Short mmCIF file of C-alpha atoms and ligand atoms in Angstrom, two decimals:
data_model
loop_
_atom_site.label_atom_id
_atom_site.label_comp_id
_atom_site.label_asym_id
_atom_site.label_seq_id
_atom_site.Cartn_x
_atom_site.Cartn_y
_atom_site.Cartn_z
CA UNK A 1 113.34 -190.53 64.11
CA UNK A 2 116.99 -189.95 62.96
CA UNK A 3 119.28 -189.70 66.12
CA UNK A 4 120.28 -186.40 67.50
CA UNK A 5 123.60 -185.92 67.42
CA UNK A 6 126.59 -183.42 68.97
CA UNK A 7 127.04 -181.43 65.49
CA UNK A 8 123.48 -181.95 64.89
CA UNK A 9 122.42 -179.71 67.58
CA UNK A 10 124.94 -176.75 66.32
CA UNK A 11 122.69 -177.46 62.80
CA UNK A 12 119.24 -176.54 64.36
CA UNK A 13 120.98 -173.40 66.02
CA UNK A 14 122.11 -172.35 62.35
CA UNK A 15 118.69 -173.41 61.08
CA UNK A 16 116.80 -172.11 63.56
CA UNK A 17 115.43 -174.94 65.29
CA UNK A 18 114.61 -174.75 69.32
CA UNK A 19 116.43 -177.58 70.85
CA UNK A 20 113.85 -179.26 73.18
CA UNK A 21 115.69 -180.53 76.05
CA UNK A 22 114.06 -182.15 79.71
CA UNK A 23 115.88 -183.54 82.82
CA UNK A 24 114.94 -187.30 83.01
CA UNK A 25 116.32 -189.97 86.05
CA UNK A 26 115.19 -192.84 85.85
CA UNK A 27 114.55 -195.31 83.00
CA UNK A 28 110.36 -195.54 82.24
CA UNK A 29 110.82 -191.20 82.04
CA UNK A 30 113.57 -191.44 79.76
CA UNK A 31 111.73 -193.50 77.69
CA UNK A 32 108.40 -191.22 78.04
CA UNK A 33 111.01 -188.66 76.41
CA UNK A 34 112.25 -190.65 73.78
CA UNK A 35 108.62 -191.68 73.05
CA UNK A 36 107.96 -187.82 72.84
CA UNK A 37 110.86 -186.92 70.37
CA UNK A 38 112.39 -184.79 73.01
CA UNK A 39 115.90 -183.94 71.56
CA UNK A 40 118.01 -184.31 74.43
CA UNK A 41 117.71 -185.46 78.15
CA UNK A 42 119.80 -184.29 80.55
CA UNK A 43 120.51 -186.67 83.88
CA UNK A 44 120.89 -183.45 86.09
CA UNK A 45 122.11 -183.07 89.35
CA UNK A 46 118.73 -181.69 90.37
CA UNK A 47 118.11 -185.03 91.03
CA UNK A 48 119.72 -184.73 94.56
CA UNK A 49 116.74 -182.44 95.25
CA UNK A 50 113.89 -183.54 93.12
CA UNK A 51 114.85 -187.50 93.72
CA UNK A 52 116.59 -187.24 96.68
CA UNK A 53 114.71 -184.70 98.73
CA UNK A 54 118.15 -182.54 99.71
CA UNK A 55 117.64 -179.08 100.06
CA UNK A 56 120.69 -178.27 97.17
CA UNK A 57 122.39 -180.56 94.63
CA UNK A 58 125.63 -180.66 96.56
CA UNK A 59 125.17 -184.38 98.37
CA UNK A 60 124.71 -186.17 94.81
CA UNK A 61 127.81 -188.28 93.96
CA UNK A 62 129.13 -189.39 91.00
CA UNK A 63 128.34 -193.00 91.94
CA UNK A 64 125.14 -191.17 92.04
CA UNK A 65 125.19 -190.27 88.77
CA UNK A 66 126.36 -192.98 86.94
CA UNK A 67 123.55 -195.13 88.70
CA UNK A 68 120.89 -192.97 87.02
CA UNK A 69 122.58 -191.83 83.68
CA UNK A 70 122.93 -196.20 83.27
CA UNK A 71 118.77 -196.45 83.99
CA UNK A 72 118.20 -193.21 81.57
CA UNK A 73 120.54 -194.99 78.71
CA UNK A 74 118.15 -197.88 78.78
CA UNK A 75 115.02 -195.62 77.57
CA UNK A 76 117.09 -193.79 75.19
CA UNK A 77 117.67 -194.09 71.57
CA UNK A 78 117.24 -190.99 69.14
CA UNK A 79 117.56 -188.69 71.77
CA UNK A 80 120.58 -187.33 72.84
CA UNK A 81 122.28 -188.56 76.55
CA UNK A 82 124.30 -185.57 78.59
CA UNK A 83 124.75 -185.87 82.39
CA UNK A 84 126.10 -183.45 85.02
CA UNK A 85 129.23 -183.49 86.40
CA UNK A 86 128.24 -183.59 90.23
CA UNK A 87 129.69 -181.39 92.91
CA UNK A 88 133.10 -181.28 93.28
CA UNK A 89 133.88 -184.00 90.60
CA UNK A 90 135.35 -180.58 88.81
CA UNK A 91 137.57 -180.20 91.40
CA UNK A 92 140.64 -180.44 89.30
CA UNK A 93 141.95 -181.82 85.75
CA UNK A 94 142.30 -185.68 86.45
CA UNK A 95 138.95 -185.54 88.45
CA UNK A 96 137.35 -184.07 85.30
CA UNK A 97 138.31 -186.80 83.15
CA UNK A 98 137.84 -189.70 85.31
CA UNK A 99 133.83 -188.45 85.90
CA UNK A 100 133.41 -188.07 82.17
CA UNK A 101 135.01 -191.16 81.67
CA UNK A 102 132.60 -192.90 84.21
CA UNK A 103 129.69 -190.55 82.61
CA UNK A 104 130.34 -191.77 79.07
CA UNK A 105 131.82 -195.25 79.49
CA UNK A 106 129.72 -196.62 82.34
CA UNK A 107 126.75 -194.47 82.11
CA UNK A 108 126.38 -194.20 78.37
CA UNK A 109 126.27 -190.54 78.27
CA UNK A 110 127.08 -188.60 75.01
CA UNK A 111 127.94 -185.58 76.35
CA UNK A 112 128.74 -183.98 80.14
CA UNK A 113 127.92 -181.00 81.71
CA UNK A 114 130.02 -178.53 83.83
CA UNK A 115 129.26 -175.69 86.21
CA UNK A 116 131.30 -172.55 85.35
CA UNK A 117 134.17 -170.72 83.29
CA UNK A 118 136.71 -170.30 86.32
CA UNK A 119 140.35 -171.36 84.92
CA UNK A 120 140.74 -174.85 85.99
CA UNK A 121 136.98 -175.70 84.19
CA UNK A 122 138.66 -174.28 81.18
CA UNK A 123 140.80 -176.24 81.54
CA UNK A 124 139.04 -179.13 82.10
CA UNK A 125 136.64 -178.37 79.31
CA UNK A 126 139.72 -178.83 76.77
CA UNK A 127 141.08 -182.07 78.17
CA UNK A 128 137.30 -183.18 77.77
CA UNK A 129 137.29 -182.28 74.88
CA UNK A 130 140.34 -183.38 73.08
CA UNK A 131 139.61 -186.64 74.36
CA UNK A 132 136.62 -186.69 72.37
CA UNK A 133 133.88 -186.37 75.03
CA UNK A 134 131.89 -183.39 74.17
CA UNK A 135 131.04 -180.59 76.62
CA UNK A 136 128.13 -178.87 78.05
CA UNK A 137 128.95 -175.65 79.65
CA UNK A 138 126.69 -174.20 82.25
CA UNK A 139 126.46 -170.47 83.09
CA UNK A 140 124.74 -168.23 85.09
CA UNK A 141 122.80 -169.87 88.23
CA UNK A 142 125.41 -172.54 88.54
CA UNK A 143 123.31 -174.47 91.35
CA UNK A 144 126.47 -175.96 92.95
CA UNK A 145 127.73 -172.21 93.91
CA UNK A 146 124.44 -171.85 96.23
CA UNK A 147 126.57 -170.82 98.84
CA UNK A 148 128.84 -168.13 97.14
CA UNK A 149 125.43 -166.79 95.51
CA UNK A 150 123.91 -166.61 98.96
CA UNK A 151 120.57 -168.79 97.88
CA UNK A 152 119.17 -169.58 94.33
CA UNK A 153 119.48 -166.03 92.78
CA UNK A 154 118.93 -164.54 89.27
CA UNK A 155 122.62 -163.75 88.22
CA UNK A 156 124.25 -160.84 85.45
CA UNK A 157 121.48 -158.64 86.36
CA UNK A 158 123.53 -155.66 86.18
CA UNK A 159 125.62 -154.49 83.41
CA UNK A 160 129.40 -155.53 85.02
CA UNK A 161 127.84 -159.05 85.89
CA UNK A 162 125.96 -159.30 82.77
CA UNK A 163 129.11 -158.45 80.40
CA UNK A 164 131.06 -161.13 82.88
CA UNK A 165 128.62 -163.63 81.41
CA UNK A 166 128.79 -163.07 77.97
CA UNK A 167 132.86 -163.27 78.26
CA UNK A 168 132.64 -166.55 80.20
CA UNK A 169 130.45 -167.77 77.24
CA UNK A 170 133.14 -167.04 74.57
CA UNK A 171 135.41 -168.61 77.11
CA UNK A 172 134.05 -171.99 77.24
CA UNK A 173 133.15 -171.90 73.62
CA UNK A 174 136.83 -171.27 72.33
CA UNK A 175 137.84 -173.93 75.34
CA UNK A 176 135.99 -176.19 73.47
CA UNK A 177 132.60 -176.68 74.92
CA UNK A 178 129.65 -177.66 72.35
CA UNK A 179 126.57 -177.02 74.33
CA UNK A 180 126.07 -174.29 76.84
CA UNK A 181 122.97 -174.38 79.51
CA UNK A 182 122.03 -170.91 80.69
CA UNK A 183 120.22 -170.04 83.58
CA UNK A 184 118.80 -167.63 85.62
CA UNK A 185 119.42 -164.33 83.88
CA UNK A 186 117.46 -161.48 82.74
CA UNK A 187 116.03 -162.17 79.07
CA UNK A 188 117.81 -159.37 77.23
CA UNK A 189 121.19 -161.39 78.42
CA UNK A 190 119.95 -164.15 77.42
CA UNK A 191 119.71 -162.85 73.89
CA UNK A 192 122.89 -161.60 73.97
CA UNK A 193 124.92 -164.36 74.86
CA UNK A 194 122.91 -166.91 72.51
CA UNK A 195 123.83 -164.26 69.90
CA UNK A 196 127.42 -164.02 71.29
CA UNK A 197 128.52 -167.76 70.62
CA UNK A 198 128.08 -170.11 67.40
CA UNK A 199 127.13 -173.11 69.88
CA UNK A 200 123.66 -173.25 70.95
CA UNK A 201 122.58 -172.35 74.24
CA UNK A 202 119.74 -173.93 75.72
CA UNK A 203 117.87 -171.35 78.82
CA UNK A 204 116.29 -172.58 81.68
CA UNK A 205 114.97 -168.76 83.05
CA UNK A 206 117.07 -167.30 80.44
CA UNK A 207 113.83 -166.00 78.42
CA UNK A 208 112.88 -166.66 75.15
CA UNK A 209 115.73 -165.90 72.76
CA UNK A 210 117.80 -168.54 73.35
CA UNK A 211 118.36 -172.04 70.91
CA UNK A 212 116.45 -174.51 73.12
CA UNK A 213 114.70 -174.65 76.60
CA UNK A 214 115.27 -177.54 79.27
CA UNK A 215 113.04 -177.64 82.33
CA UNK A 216 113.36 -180.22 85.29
CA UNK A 217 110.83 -183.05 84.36
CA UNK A 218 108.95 -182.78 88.18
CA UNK A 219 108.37 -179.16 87.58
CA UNK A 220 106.66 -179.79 84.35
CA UNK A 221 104.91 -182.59 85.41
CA UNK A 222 103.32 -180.56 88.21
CA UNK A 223 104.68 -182.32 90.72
CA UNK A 224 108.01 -181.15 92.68
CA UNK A 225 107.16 -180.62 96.20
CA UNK A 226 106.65 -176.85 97.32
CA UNK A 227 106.64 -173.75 94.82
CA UNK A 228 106.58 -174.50 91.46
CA UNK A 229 109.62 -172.23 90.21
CA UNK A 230 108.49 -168.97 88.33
CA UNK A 231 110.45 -169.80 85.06
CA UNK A 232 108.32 -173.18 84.64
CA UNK A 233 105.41 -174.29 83.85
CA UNK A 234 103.32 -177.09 84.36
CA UNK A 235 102.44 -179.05 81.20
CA UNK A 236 100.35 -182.00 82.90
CA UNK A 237 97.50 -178.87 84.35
CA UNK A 238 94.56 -179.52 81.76
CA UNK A 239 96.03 -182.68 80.37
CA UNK A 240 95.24 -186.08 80.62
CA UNK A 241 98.57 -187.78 80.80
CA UNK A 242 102.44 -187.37 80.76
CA UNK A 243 102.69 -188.15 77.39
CA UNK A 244 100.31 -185.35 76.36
CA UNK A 245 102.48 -182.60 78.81
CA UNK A 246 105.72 -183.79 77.19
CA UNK A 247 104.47 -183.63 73.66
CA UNK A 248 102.73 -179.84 74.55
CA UNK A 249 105.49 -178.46 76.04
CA UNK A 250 108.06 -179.86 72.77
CA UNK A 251 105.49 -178.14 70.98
CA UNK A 252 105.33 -175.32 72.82
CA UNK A 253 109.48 -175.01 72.48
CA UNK A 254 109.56 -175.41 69.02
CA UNK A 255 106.74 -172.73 68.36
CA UNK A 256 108.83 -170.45 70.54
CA UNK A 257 105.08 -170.11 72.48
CA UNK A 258 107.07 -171.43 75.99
CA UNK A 259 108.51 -169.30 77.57
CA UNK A 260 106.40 -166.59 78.24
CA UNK A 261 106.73 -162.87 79.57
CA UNK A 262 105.68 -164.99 82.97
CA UNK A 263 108.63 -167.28 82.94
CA UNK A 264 111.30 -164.92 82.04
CA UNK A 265 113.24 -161.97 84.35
CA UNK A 266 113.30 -158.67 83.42
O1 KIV B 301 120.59 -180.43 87.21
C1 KIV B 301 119.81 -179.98 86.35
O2 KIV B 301 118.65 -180.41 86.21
C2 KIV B 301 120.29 -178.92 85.47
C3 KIV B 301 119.31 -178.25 84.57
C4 KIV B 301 118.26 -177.55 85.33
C5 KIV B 301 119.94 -177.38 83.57
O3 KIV B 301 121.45 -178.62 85.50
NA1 NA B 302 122.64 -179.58 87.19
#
């Protein structure tokens, strides 16, 4: 399998490829995903709830982070590395570039990933960027603004909030972003901001319209603790191992079969 690379992904969005894309943590899952030709993992900061048992992803660290984007690197080869930015490590300019610093150059990520389009993450985004470590924006139902949402809430369903969306979309794709994560938003804005920007934008609850899906591995797997969220599904049900539930639900990206009208907000 030829690696996946940063200009690579913009390629299958002009091609119209889906963009499979899983959260992995640990090294013997990252290399399940590698083994499954999953095109990029992402070393979320979901892990602070799915790992770590918090309640929100606001306790991880970005010691935290490098720890497990350093045990994902190991199982890696053809598939593409990007790790979150962790709470707060976006607090300003210089904090910005020392995480992705730490990200790329300790953790052996190819690309990071940032909550929100407010000024200073512009700005961040663009001194990222510049210095050559490529961006992930991530819009929508930013987990780290639990509080200002008021709980884990679909955003941009109406029209003001949904046109807010689409703007911060062209925002961090002229600051210089390269990958934008969507999430949480009705489908038909989902469709409009993958058809608003020329970098692909990978949904999580976004619907079906959009260049790629990611999921959190657990919830795929069947096995987070609690409610399965609506907007997943679980791949291992009916299966006889977690190679067999990664390999369905790549194929069930590609085929544009996942998600369903079940998955997705109206
Ligand atoms: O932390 C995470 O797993 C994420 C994805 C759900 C997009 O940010
Ligand atoms: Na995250």
């Amino acid at each position: 399998r030829k690696p996946v690379t940063v200009p690579g992904l913009r390629a299958m969005k002009g091609e119209g490829r889906r963009i499979v894309v899983l959260t992995a943590y640990d090294y013997s899952f990252a290399w399940q995903l590698e083994t499954a030709g999953v095109d990029v993992a992402l070393v979320g900061d979901s892990l602070g709830m799915v790992v770590q048992g918090h309640a929100s992803t606001l306790p991880v660290t970005l010691d935290h982070m490098v720890y497990h984007t350093a045990a994902v690197a190991r199982g890696l080869s053809a598939t593409l590395l990007v790790s979150d930015l962790p709470f707060m490590s976006d607090r300003d300019v210089p904090h910005m570039l020392d995480a992705g610093a730490r990200l790329v150059g300790e953790g052996g990520a190819a690309m990071v990933k940032i909550e929100g389009a407010a000024p200073h993450i512009l700005d961040g985004i663009h001194a990222l960027a510049s210095r050559a470590i490529p961006v992930c924006a991530h819009l929508g139902l930013t987990p780290q603004s639990v509080h200002k949402f008021g709980g884990f809430r679909i955003q941009g369903r109406e029209q003001e909030a949904a046109d807010r969306v689409v703007a911060e979309a062209k925002a961090v794709e002229q600051a210089g972003a390269d990958l934008l994560v969507l999430e949480g938003v009705p489908t038909a804005l989902g469709e409009r901001v993958t058809r608003a920007v020329g970098i692909p934008v990978i949904g999580i609850g976004a619907g079906p319209h959009c260049d790629g899906q990611v999921l959190v591995l657990q919830d795929m797997l069947g096995i987070t603790p609690g409610k399965r969220p609506k907007f997943s599904k679980d791949f291992l049900a009916g299966r006889d191992s977690v190679a067999a539930a990664l390999a369905a639900y790549a194929d069930d990206v590609r085929s544009g079969a996942f998600p369903a009208p079940e998955h997705c907000f109206s």
